[in-house]
Amino acid sequence: MAQPGRPRSEQARRTILAAAAKLVARNGYGELTMEGIATEAGVSKQTIYRWWSTKAEVVLEAVNEGAAEMAAVPDSGSLADDLRLFLRRTVDATTPVNRRLLASLMAAAQLDDQFAKSFRTGFLASRRRELRGMLARAQERGEIAASVDLDQLVEVVYALLWYRILVQHGPLDRRFGRQVADSVLRLSRAA
Amino acid sequence: MAQPGRPRSEQARRTILAAAAKLVARNGYGELTMEGIATEAGVSKQTIYRWWSTKAEVVLEAVNEGAAEMAAVPDSGSLADDLRLFLRRTVDATTPVNRRLLASLMAAAQLDDQFAKSFRTGFLASRRRELRGMLARAQERGEIAASVDLDQLVEVVYALLWYRILVQHGPLDRRFGRQVADSVLRLSRAA
Amino acid sequence: MAQPGRPRSEQARRTILAAAAKLVARNGYGELTMEGIATEAGVSKQTIYRWWSTKAEVVLEAVNEGAAEMAAVPDSGSLADDLRLFLRRTVDATTPVNRRLLASLMAAAQLDDQFAKSFRTGFLASRRRELRGMLARAQERGEIAASVDLDQLVEVVYALLWYRILVQHGPLDRRFGRQVADSVLRLSRAA
Amino acid sequence: MAQPGRPRSEQARRTILAAAAKLVARNGYGELTMEGIATEAGVSKQTIYRWWSTKAEVVLEAVNEGAAEMAAVPDSGSLADDLRLFLRRTVDATTPVNRRLLASLMAAAQLDDQFAKSFRTGFLASRRRELRGMLARAQERGEIAASVDLDQLVEVVYALLWYRILVQHGPLDRRFGRQVADSVLRLSRAA
DNA sequence: GCGTAAACGAGACGGTACGTCGGGTCTTTAA
DNA sequence: TTAAAGACCCGACGTACCGTCTCGTTTACGC
């Protein structure tokens, strides 16, 4: 059952992810190098390449590691309450460091088709699924007309969030979260 | 009046921008190198570095070069018509090659703070100003209530456009342009 | 005992030295470049810089590599025989290729103080020591008066050899070797 | 008679030679660049290339410029006196700066065959001719036997001088000048 | 407890691109 | 025609990382 040989070092794995996160926070993803991660983590390059093939994958796993709390999608029975709470939690979780990590991942996806695919079908799609489930429950309750396209609503939410993350045209705070929630609620009622 | 010394070669400038655009179209921005641009353009690296300091700046100028037609913002007297036409023109102008170029610039902005600043205050801000002017005229005509925050409407438009450009969750076609226009029109009327 | 990490490639070392020697022979030291050595040897530049810091050092090691036979200083019991044999061997060993290499090293020493030091205290001094040893034995045997300054004799030998190497005012052949030997023998007897 | 156009600037010529000499004295010939000379002299590169093709030629002319006093070869009627005076003047003229310039020229001759030829047939040969003339006069007077090869004597003098210049195994002072003179006098009498 | 076998650190290796420097040429205006 | 200015193409510089490799060493499991 158990394969022979020395087992993977869980500590090395964690040290590498921590080192990557730390370096991105300090110097930005643009300055991040595999060599730098290895040195910072006190690990050989080979140990990194054994388990990840690009630095984007390392960072993606580092982000996933520190994002278990995001999972909780509210379900109070009221669309307005759920949406506002969801967005408040989301903006709360997006600290400056996290913002930088997320922006880096989106950038990496533009430069590497391979990574783009895994980023879209993994990270992004799972986030979208959660939100869509919340809206679908509201539609079943009759809070949203059956004619409304839920995917468009989901798109508006994440478009606004990502635009803020990437362009930094304004703060990613609770006030912004409320504005997004209100816009989507209005769109969910119209037409 | 005329300064001494050999004048800058306008041809070299154009060849470099064309080479950069061509290489991004062919292999993507991630594969783009200053060395490659120089070779493709038949130009020395020094000539590139004399006028631009990063490849992102070269690509940005290449994009600006081929985007004079975007400038035309419609002004028919009807918000709905203007908005729909503006978005139709925008999605029409965003060919796959242009999409790739724009995505690259946004990625580069995430990796290089220096470039991020010039990208935001130059390229992005000028685009936003144009659209805001259109909406302001509609507000003066009374088509949009004085209480509505125009910046939020502008944000929705560009957020949706950029999200499509970056995530490619669906096609950037005229149908998508109409959906965006309709969403914004609804938000402009609400509350 | 054994240090960790991949051991240095002895083959790479030898290939580099051979490439350097070959290129100097073909195009002269003035045309020699680190890039050229790397290409010729099929080696990365980094591998060269890891072990040598200038091309002069590479060439110096290449010369030392192919000069084990020089070491044999004769000791027959007769100063005249020893000196003549030593100079014959020396001029015999100084093939046109070797002449070019030696001239290059002396030139490099004029352009780079760092290298000059290692060249003088290493290469040149060891050659001088050997010859001086030979003369010292003759002095002990009484063939040279105790009052004679051996260093001056050594200086005459190498001055004449190097002048021929650098100025090429005449051939570096056995006839020349005999002339040098005779001059020094005469000086060793005088006053 | 007078050709048309702007005449050559004698001042530019002198400024260039002075700049070259100054830069070699300050940083050594290895650091010397055409660009540096132009900047130091406040002259355009083209102006240098119009009159000289390599930096070695510039330095050679700079050396010749500042070496009119060397020309005086003594002629007292006594070989010993003449030789000692000649060598005293020579070592006196070889200041540290001049030593560096001469060493540079010899180095340049090893790296550039073109320059080597002009250096040998011009600079070196003319020096040798002067000394040989002095020895020839002594031979006519009977101070040197007719069987003695004067070229060998000349060779010994310049070999010893150049060896000191290039290897710096000891000081280039009057004491050294006397030693050289004595050695040559001894060789002129022997056999 | 001993051998097999994978993981680990270290670090050298062949590469590619970096951004800079200087070479020698060319193209302009001014003297 | 010469000169200053400065842009141009070119090639080499020395460095940084890439991803791979070859070592000696460590740590588990199955015999």
mmCIF file with all atom_site columns, N, CA, C and O in Angstrom, chain B residues 98-123:
data_model
loop_
_atom_site.group_PDB
_atom_site.id
_atom_site.type_symbol
_atom_site.label_atom_id
_atom_site.label_alt_id
_atom_site.label_comp_id
_atom_site.label_asym_id
_atom_site.label_entity_id
_atom_site.label_seq_id
_atom_site.pdbx_PDB_ins_code
_atom_site.Cartn_x
_atom_site.Cartn_y
_atom_site.Cartn_z
_atom_site.occupancy
_atom_site.B_iso_or_equiv
_atom_site.pdbx_formal_charge
_atom_site.auth_seq_id
_atom_site.auth_comp_id
_atom_site.auth_asym_id
_atom_site.auth_atom_id
_atom_site.pdbx_PDB_model_num
ATOM 1   N N  . ASN B 1 98  ? -5.527 42.272 -30.510 1.00 0.00 ? 98  ASN B N  1
ATOM 2   C CA . ASN B 1 98  ? -5.607 43.384 -29.569 1.00 0.00 ? 98  ASN B CA 1
ATOM 3   C C  . ASN B 1 98  ? -5.922 42.898 -28.159 1.00 0.00 ? 98  ASN B C  1
ATOM 4   O O  . ASN B 1 98  ? -5.395 43.423 -27.179 1.00 0.00 ? 98  ASN B O  1
ATOM 5   N N  . ARG B 1 99  ? -6.810 41.912 -28.073 1.00 0.00 ? 99  ARG B N  1
ATOM 6   C CA . ARG B 1 99  ? -7.133 41.366 -26.769 1.00 0.00 ? 99  ARG B CA 1
ATOM 7   C C  . ARG B 1 99  ? -5.875 40.885 -26.074 1.00 0.00 ? 99  ARG B C  1
ATOM 8   O O  . ARG B 1 99  ? -5.631 41.179 -24.901 1.00 0.00 ? 99  ARG B O  1
ATOM 9   N N  . ARG B 1 100 ? -5.060 40.179 -26.827 1.00 0.00 ? 100 ARG B N  1
ATOM 10  C CA . ARG B 1 100 ? -3.826 39.651 -26.255 1.00 0.00 ? 100 ARG B CA 1
ATOM 11  C C  . ARG B 1 100 ? -2.894 40.788 -25.807 1.00 0.00 ? 100 ARG B C  1
ATOM 12  O O  . ARG B 1 100 ? -2.254 40.710 -24.753 1.00 0.00 ? 100 ARG B O  1
ATOM 13  N N  . LEU B 1 101 ? -2.798 41.809 -26.619 1.00 0.00 ? 101 LEU B N  1
ATOM 14  C CA . LEU B 1 101 ? -1.944 42.948 -26.268 1.00 0.00 ? 101 LEU B CA 1
ATOM 15  C C  . LEU B 1 101 ? -2.442 43.625 -24.990 1.00 0.00 ? 101 LEU B C  1
ATOM 16  O O  . LEU B 1 101 ? -1.661 43.924 -24.075 1.00 0.00 ? 101 LEU B O  1
ATOM 17  N N  . LEU B 1 102 ? -3.737 43.854 -24.925 1.00 0.00 ? 102 LEU B N  1
ATOM 18  C CA . LEU B 1 102 ? -4.290 44.523 -23.740 1.00 0.00 ? 102 LEU B CA 1
ATOM 19  C C  . LEU B 1 102 ? -4.088 43.676 -22.489 1.00 0.00 ? 102 LEU B C  1
ATOM 20  O O  . LEU B 1 102 ? -3.695 44.185 -21.428 1.00 0.00 ? 102 LEU B O  1
ATOM 21  N N  . ALA B 1 103 ? -4.349 42.384 -22.625 1.00 0.00 ? 103 ALA B N  1
ATOM 22  C CA . ALA B 1 103 ? -4.157 41.492 -21.483 1.00 0.00 ? 103 ALA B CA 1
ATOM 23  C C  . ALA B 1 103 ? -2.706 41.534 -21.018 1.00 0.00 ? 103 ALA B C  1
ATOM 24  O O  . ALA B 1 103 ? -2.417 41.555 -19.811 1.00 0.00 ? 103 ALA B O  1
ATOM 25  N N  . SER B 1 104 ? -1.783 41.581 -21.968 1.00 0.00 ? 104 SER B N  1
ATOM 26  C CA . SER B 1 104 ? -0.361 41.639 -21.633 1.00 0.00 ? 104 SER B CA 1
ATOM 27  C C  . SER B 1 104 ? -0.040 42.897 -20.848 1.00 0.00 ? 104 SER B C  1
ATOM 28  O O  . SER B 1 104 ? 0.713  42.856 -19.870 1.00 0.00 ? 104 SER B O  1
ATOM 29  N N  . LEU B 1 105 ? -0.608 44.012 -21.290 1.00 0.00 ? 105 LEU B N  1
ATOM 30  C CA . LEU B 1 105 ? -0.316 45.266 -20.603 1.00 0.00 ? 105 LEU B CA 1
ATOM 31  C C  . LEU B 1 105 ? -0.829 45.227 -19.167 1.00 0.00 ? 105 LEU B C  1
ATOM 32  O O  . LEU B 1 105 ? -0.151 45.666 -18.236 1.00 0.00 ? 105 LEU B O  1
ATOM 33  N N  . MET B 1 106 ? -2.031 44.673 -19.002 1.00 0.00 ? 106 MET B N  1
ATOM 34  C CA . MET B 1 106 ? -2.569 44.598 -17.640 1.00 0.00 ? 106 MET B CA 1
ATOM 35  C C  . MET B 1 106 ? -1.692 43.681 -16.781 1.00 0.00 ? 106 MET B C  1
ATOM 36  O O  . MET B 1 106 ? -1.442 43.976 -15.601 1.00 0.00 ? 106 MET B O  1
ATOM 37  N N  . ALA B 1 107 ? -1.211 42.599 -17.386 1.00 0.00 ? 107 ALA B N  1
ATOM 38  C CA . ALA B 1 107 ? -0.326 41.696 -16.652 1.00 0.00 ? 107 ALA B CA 1
ATOM 39  C C  . ALA B 1 107 ? 0.965  42.419 -16.268 1.00 0.00 ? 107 ALA B C  1
ATOM 40  O O  . ALA B 1 107 ? 1.405  42.356 -15.115 1.00 0.00 ? 107 ALA B O  1
ATOM 41  N N  . ALA B 1 108 ? 1.538  43.108 -17.231 1.00 0.00 ? 108 ALA B N  1
ATOM 42  C CA . ALA B 1 108 ? 2.793  43.821 -16.967 1.00 0.00 ? 108 ALA B CA 1
ATOM 43  C C  . ALA B 1 108 ? 2.613  44.825 -15.837 1.00 0.00 ? 108 ALA B C  1
ATOM 44  O O  . ALA B 1 108 ? 3.511  45.024 -15.012 1.00 0.00 ? 108 ALA B O  1
ATOM 45  N N  . ALA B 1 109 ? 1.442  45.448 -15.802 1.00 0.00 ? 109 ALA B N  1
ATOM 46  C CA . ALA B 1 109 ? 1.183  46.436 -14.750 1.00 0.00 ? 109 ALA B CA 1
ATOM 47  C C  . ALA B 1 109 ? 1.184  45.779 -13.369 1.00 0.00 ? 109 ALA B C  1
ATOM 48  O O  . ALA B 1 109 ? 1.489  46.420 -12.358 1.00 0.00 ? 109 ALA B O  1
ATOM 49  N N  . GLN B 1 110 ? 0.861  44.480 -13.312 1.00 0.00 ? 110 GLN B N  1
ATOM 50  C CA . GLN B 1 110 ? 0.851  43.792 -12.019 1.00 0.00 ? 110 GLN B CA 1
ATOM 51  C C  . GLN B 1 110 ? 2.274  43.446 -11.573 1.00 0.00 ? 110 GLN B C  1
ATOM 52  O O  . GLN B 1 110 ? 2.521  43.215 -10.393 1.00 0.00 ? 110 GLN B O  1
ATOM 53  N N  . LEU B 1 111 ? 3.181  43.383 -12.524 1.00 0.00 ? 111 LEU B N  1
ATOM 54  C CA . LEU B 1 111 ? 4.541  42.921 -12.208 1.00 0.00 ? 111 LEU B CA 1
ATOM 55  C C  . LEU B 1 111 ? 5.523  44.064 -12.020 1.00 0.00 ? 111 LEU B C  1
ATOM 56  O O  . LEU B 1 111 ? 6.606  43.856 -11.505 1.00 0.00 ? 111 LEU B O  1
ATOM 57  N N  . ASP B 1 112 ? 5.139  45.260 -12.440 1.00 0.00 ? 112 ASP B N  1
ATOM 58  C CA . ASP B 1 112 ? 6.093  46.375 -12.452 1.00 0.00 ? 112 ASP B CA 1
ATOM 59  C C  . ASP B 1 112 ? 5.371  47.649 -12.018 1.00 0.00 ? 112 ASP B C  1
ATOM 60  O O  . ASP B 1 112 ? 4.598  48.232 -12.777 1.00 0.00 ? 112 ASP B O  1
ATOM 61  N N  . ASP B 1 113 ? 5.634  48.074 -10.798 1.00 0.00 ? 113 ASP B N  1
ATOM 62  C CA . ASP B 1 113 ? 4.921  49.225 -10.236 1.00 0.00 ? 113 ASP B CA 1
ATOM 63  C C  . ASP B 1 113 ? 5.122  50.492 -11.067 1.00 0.00 ? 113 ASP B C  1
ATOM 64  O O  . ASP B 1 113 ? 4.197  51.282 -11.270 1.00 0.00 ? 113 ASP B O  1
ATOM 65  N N  . GLN B 1 114 ? 6.339  50.657 -11.527 1.00 0.00 ? 114 GLN B N  1
ATOM 66  C CA . GLN B 1 114 ? 6.651  51.803 -12.379 1.00 0.00 ? 114 GLN B CA 1
ATOM 67  C C  . GLN B 1 114 ? 5.711  51.861 -13.588 1.00 0.00 ? 114 GLN B C  1
ATOM 68  O O  . GLN B 1 114 ? 5.060  52.885 -13.846 1.00 0.00 ? 114 GLN B O  1
ATOM 69  N N  . PHE B 1 115 ? 5.642  50.751 -14.295 1.00 0.00 ? 115 PHE B N  1
ATOM 70  C CA . PHE B 1 115 ? 4.790  50.714 -15.472 1.00 0.00 ? 115 PHE B CA 1
ATOM 71  C C  . PHE B 1 115 ? 3.312  50.840 -15.073 1.00 0.00 ? 115 PHE B C  1
ATOM 72  O O  . PHE B 1 115 ? 2.519  51.482 -15.773 1.00 0.00 ? 115 PHE B O  1
ATOM 73  N N  . ALA B 1 116 ? 2.955  50.233 -13.970 1.00 0.00 ? 116 ALA B N  1
ATOM 74  C CA . ALA B 1 116 ? 1.560  50.279 -13.515 1.00 0.00 ? 116 ALA B CA 1
ATOM 75  C C  . ALA B 1 116 ? 1.081  51.723 -13.444 1.00 0.00 ? 116 ALA B C  1
ATOM 76  O O  . ALA B 1 116 ? -0.023 52.060 -13.905 1.00 0.00 ? 116 ALA B O  1
ATOM 77  N N  . LYS B 1 117 ? 1.905  52.552 -12.892 1.00 0.00 ? 117 LYS B N  1
ATOM 78  C CA . LYS B 1 117 ? 1.512  53.951 -12.734 1.00 0.00 ? 117 LYS B CA 1
ATOM 79  C C  . LYS B 1 117 ? 1.247  54.613 -14.083 1.00 0.00 ? 117 LYS B C  1
ATOM 80  O O  . LYS B 1 117 ? 0.207  55.237 -14.292 1.00 0.00 ? 117 LYS B O  1
ATOM 81  N N  . SER B 1 118 ? 2.182  54.441 -15.007 1.00 0.00 ? 118 SER B N  1
ATOM 82  C CA . SER B 1 118 ? 1.997  55.115 -16.297 1.00 0.00 ? 118 SER B CA 1
ATOM 83  C C  . SER B 1 118 ? 0.816  54.491 -17.047 1.00 0.00 ? 118 SER B C  1
ATOM 84  O O  . SER B 1 118 ? 0.104  55.175 -17.775 1.00 0.00 ? 118 SER B O  1
ATOM 85  N N  . PHE B 1 119 ? 0.618  53.220 -16.868 1.00 0.00 ? 119 PHE B N  1
ATOM 86  C CA . PHE B 1 119 ? -0.497 52.551 -17.543 1.00 0.00 ? 119 PHE B CA 1
ATOM 87  C C  . PHE B 1 119 ? -1.835 53.081 -17.016 1.00 0.00 ? 119 PHE B C  1
ATOM 88  O O  . PHE B 1 119 ? -2.750 53.403 -17.774 1.00 0.00 ? 119 PHE B O  1
ATOM 89  N N  . ARG B 1 120 ? -1.924 53.204 -15.709 1.00 0.00 ? 120 ARG B N  1
ATOM 90  C CA . ARG B 1 120 ? -3.178 53.672 -15.107 1.00 0.00 ? 120 ARG B CA 1
ATOM 91  C C  . ARG B 1 120 ? -3.451 55.134 -15.419 1.00 0.00 ? 120 ARG B C  1
ATOM 92  O O  . ARG B 1 120 ? -4.534 55.497 -15.863 1.00 0.00 ? 120 ARG B O  1
ATOM 93  N N  . THR B 1 121 ? -2.469 55.969 -15.183 1.00 0.00 ? 121 THR B N  1
ATOM 94  C CA . THR B 1 121 ? -2.726 57.409 -15.345 1.00 0.00 ? 121 THR B CA 1
ATOM 95  C C  . THR B 1 121 ? -2.732 57.808 -16.815 1.00 0.00 ? 121 THR B C  1
ATOM 96  O O  . THR B 1 121 ? -3.256 58.860 -17.163 1.00 0.00 ? 121 THR B O  1
ATOM 97  N N  . GLY B 1 122 ? -2.154 56.985 -17.665 1.00 0.00 ? 122 GLY B N  1
ATOM 98  C CA . GLY B 1 122 ? -2.147 57.329 -19.077 1.00 0.00 ? 122 GLY B CA 1
ATOM 99  C C  . GLY B 1 122 ? -3.265 56.627 -19.817 1.00 0.00 ? 122 GLY B C  1
ATOM 100 O O  . GLY B 1 122 ? -4.355 57.173 -19.999 1.00 0.00 ? 122 GLY B O  1
ATOM 101 N N  . PHE B 1 123 ? -2.996 55.408 -20.161 1.00 0.00 ? 123 PHE B N  1
ATOM 102 C CA . PHE B 1 123 ? -3.915 54.645 -21.000 1.00 0.00 ? 123 PHE B CA 1
ATOM 103 C C  . PHE B 1 123 ? -5.311 54.513 -20.384 1.00 0.00 ? 123 PHE B C  1
ATOM 104 O O  . PHE B 1 123 ? -6.313 54.954 -20.967 1.00 0.00 ? 123 PHE B O  1
#
